Tab-separated table of C-alpha atoms in Angstrom:
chain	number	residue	atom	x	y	z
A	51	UNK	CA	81.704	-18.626	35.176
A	52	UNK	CA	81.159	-18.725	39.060
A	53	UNK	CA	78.137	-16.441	39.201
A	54	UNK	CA	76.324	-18.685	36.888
A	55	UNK	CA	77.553	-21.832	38.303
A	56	UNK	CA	76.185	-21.079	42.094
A	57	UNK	CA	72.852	-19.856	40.662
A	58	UNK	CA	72.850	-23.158	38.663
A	59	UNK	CA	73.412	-24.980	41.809
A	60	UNK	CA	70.563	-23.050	43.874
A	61	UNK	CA	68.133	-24.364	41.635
A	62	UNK	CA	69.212	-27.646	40.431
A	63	UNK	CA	69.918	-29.015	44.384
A	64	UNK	CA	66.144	-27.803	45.209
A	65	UNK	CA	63.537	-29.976	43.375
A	66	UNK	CA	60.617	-27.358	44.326
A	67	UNK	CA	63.013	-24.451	42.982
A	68	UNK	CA	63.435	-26.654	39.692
A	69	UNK	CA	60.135	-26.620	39.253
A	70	UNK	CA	59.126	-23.735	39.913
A	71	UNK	CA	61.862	-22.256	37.236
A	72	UNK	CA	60.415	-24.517	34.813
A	73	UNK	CA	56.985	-23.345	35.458
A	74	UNK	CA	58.424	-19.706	34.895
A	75	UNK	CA	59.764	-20.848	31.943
A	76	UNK	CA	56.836	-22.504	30.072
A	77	UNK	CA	55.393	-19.178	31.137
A	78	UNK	CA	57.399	-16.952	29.462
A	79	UNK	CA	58.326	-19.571	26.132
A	80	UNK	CA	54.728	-19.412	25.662
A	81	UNK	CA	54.648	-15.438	25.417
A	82	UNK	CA	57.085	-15.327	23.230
A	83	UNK	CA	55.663	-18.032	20.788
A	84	UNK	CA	52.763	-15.926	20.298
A	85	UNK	CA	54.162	-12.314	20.412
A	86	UNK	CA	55.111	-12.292	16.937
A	87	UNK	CA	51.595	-13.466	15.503
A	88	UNK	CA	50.057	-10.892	18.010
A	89	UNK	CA	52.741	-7.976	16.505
A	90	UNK	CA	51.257	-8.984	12.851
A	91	UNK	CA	47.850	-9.305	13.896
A	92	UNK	CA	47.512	-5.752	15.003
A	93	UNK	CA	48.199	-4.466	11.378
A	94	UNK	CA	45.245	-4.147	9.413
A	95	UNK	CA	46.369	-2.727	6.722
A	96	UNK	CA	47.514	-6.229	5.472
A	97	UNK	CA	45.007	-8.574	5.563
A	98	UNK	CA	46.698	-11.610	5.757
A	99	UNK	CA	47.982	-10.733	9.016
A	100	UNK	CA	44.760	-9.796	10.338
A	101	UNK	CA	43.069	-12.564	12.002
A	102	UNK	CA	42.909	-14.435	15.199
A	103	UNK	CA	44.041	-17.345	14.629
A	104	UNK	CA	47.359	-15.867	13.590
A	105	UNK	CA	49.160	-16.115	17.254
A	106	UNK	CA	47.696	-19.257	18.092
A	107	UNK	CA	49.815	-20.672	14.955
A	108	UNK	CA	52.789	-19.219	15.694
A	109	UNK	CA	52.714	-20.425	19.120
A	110	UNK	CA	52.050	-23.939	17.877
A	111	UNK	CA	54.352	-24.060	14.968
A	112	UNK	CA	56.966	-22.808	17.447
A	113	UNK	CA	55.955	-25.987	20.060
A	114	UNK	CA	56.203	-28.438	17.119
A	115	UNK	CA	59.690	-26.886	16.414
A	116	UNK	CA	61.016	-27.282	19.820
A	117	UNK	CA	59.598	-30.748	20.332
A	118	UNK	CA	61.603	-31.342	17.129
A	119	UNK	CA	64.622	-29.365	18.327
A	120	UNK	CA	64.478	-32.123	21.052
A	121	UNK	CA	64.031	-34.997	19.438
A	122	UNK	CA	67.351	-33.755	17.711
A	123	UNK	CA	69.116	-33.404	21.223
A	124	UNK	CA	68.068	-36.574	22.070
A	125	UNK	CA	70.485	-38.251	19.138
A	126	UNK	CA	73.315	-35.516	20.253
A	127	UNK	CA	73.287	-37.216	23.831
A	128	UNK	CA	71.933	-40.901	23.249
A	129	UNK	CA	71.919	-43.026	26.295
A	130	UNK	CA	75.055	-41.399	28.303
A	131	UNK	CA	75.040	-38.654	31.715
A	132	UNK	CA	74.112	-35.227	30.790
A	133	UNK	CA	77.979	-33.642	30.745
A	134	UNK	CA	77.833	-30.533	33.091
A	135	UNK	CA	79.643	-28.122	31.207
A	136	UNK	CA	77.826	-24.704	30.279
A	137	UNK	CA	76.823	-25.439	26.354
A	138	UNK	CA	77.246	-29.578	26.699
A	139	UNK	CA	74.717	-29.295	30.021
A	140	UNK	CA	71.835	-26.551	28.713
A	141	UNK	CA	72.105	-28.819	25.651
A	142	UNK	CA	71.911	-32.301	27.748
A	143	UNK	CA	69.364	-30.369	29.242
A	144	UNK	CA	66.769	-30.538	27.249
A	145	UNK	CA	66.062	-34.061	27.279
A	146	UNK	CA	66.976	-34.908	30.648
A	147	UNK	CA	67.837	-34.048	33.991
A	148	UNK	CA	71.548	-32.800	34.730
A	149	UNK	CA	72.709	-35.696	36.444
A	150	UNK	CA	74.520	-39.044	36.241
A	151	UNK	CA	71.933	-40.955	34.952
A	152	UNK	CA	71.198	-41.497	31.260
A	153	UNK	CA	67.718	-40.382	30.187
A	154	UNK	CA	65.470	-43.176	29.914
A	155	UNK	CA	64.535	-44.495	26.923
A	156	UNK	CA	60.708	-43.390	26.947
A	157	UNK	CA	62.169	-40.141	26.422
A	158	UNK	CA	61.974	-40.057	22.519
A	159	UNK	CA	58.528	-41.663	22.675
A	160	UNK	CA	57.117	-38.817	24.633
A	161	UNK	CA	58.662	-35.933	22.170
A	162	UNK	CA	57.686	-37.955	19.311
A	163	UNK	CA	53.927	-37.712	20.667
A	164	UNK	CA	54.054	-34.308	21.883
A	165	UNK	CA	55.299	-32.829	18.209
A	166	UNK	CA	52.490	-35.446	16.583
A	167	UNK	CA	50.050	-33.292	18.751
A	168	UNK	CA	51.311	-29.894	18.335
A	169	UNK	CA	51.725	-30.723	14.168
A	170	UNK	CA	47.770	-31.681	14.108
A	171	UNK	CA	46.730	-28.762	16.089
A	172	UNK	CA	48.731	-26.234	13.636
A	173	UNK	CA	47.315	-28.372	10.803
A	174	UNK	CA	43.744	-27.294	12.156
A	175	UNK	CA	44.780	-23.844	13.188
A	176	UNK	CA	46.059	-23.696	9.334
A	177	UNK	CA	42.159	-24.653	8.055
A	178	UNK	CA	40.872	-21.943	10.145
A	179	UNK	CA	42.967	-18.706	9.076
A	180	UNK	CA	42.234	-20.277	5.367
A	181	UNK	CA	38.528	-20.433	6.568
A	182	UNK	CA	38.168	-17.049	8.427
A	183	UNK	CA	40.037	-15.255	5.191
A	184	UNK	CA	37.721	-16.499	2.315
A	185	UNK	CA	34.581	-15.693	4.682
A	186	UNK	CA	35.671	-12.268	5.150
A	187	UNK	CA	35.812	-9.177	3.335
A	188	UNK	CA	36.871	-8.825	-0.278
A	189	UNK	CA	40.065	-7.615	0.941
A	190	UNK	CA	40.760	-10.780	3.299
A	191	UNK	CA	39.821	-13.042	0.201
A	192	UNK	CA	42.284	-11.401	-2.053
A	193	UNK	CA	45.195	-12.214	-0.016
A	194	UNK	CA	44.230	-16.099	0.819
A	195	UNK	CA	44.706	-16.260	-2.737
A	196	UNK	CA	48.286	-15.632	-2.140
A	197	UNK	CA	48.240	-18.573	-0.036
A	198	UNK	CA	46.734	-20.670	-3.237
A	199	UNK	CA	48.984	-19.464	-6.180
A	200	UNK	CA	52.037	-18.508	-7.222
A	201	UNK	CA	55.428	-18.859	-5.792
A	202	UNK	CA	54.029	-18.055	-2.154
A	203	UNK	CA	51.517	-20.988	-2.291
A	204	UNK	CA	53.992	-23.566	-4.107
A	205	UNK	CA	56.107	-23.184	-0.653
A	206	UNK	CA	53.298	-23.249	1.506
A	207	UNK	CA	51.323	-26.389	0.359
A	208	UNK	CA	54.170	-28.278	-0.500
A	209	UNK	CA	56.880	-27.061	2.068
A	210	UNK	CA	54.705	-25.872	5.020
A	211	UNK	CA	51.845	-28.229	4.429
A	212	UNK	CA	52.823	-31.425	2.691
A	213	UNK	CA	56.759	-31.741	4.186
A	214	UNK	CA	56.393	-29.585	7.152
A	215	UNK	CA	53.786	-31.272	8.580
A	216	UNK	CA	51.772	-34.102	7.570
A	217	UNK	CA	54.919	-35.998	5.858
A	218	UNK	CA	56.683	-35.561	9.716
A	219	UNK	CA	52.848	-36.728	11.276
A	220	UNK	CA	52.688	-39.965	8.944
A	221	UNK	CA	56.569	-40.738	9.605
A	222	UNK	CA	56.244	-40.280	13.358
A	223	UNK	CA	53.375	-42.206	13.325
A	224	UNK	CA	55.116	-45.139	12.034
A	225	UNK	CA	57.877	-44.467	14.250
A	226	UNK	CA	55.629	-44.530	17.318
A	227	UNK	CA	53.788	-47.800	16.194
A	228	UNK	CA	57.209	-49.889	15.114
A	229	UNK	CA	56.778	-49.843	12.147
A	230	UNK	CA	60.042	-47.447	10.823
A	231	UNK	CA	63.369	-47.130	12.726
A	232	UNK	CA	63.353	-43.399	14.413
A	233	UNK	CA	65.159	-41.475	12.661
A	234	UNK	CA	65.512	-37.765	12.991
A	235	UNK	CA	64.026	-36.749	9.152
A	236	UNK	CA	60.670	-36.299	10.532
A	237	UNK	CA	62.909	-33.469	13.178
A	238	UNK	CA	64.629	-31.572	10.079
A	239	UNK	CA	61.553	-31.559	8.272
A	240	UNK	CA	58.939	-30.142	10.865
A	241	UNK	CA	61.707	-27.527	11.688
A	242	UNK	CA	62.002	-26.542	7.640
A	243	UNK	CA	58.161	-26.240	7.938
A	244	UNK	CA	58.266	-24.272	10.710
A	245	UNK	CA	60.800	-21.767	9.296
A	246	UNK	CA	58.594	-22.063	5.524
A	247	UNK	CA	55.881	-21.132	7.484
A	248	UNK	CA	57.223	-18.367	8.797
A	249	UNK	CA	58.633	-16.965	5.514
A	250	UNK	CA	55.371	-17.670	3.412
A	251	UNK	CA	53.124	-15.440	6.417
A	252	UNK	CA	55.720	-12.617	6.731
A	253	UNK	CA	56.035	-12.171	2.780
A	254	UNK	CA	53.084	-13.061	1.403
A	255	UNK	CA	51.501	-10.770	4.411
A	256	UNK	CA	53.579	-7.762	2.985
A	257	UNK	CA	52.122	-8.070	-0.640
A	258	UNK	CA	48.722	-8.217	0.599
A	259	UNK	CA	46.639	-5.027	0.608
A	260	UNK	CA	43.063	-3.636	1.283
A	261	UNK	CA	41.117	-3.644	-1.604
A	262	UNK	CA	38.622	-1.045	-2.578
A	263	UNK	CA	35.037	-2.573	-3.350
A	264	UNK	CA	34.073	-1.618	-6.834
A	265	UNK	CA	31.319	0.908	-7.124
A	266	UNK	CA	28.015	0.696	-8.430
């Protein structure tokens, strides 16, 4: 594909270009992390869905999925020159620059630390939409009980919660202090959080409804 080949090499020979596309980039990743928490948060006729925090998670949860998504690349392409082919090089990409040289091996170290961060900051995002729901109105309480009970809160403590998040946090930790060989389970289990969390939200947000205060 020539077209795409010569804008490749307009950017990648300019180190100012390249970082200004990657500047343009975070810019727009970061919109659409958070546009689909924003698109839920505007209907109040489910109450799950309405609350502030709600794009702030998504855009997190989608962070801590990419820095897994990377740590996954990095075991694709271990220690070798980023090929430059179209898929091989937006792949090689990822984890380091399109070049002859092997990404360094510091590389892991700093994804494992940036998706340690992200997975504590969705864990606290997490305690607040649980926190602003049962301190709201009757109608916001009803459906954080979804979250607690039933087949919607089996898969969010125990897939979102417990495996999604703080069994990838402990693991990584280890990983990060020597402990335990990196591996990439604590990858494939922050991005099976990330899609749990996305099912429990958008479901159990559909079967929640306003409920009518009981008159005296």
């Amino acid at each position: 594909m020539p077209l795409l080949q010569k804008a490749s090499d307009f950017f990648v020979k300019s180190p100012v270009r390249m970082r200004w596309l990657g500047m343009a980039n975070i810019a727009l990743a970061s919109r659409v992390g958070i546009y689909t928490g924003i698109l839920l948060n505007t209907m109040v006729a489910r109450p799950l869905w309405n609350s502030a925090v709600l794009p702030l998670l998504f855009l997190f949860s989608g962070l801590s999925a990419a820095a897994a998504a990377v740590h996954l690349a990095t075991v694709v392409f271990p220690g070798r020159p980023a090929p430059r082919g179209l898929i091989g090089g937006a792949l090689a990409a990822m984890t380091q620059p399109l070049g002859a040289e092997p990404p360094a091996k510091r590389t892991i170290d700093t994804v494992i630390r940036a998706d340690v961060a992200f997975l504590v900051i969705e864990l606290v995002l997490i305690a607040l939409l649980l926190l602003s729901l049962a301190t709201s109105t009757l109608s916001h309480i009803e459906a954080a009980r979804l979250l607690f009970s039933g087949s919607y809160g089996l898969v969010f403590w125990v897939g979102v919660v417990a495996i999604g998040i703080l069994t990838p946090i402990a693991l990584q930790a280890l990983e990060l202090s020597h402990r335990i060989p990196h591996t990439v389970v604590p990858a494939v289990l922050v991005l099976a959080g990330g899609f749990a969390l996305r099912w429990v939200l958008v479901n159990a947000g559909q079967a929640s409804q306003i409920v009518q205060a009981a008159m005296p």
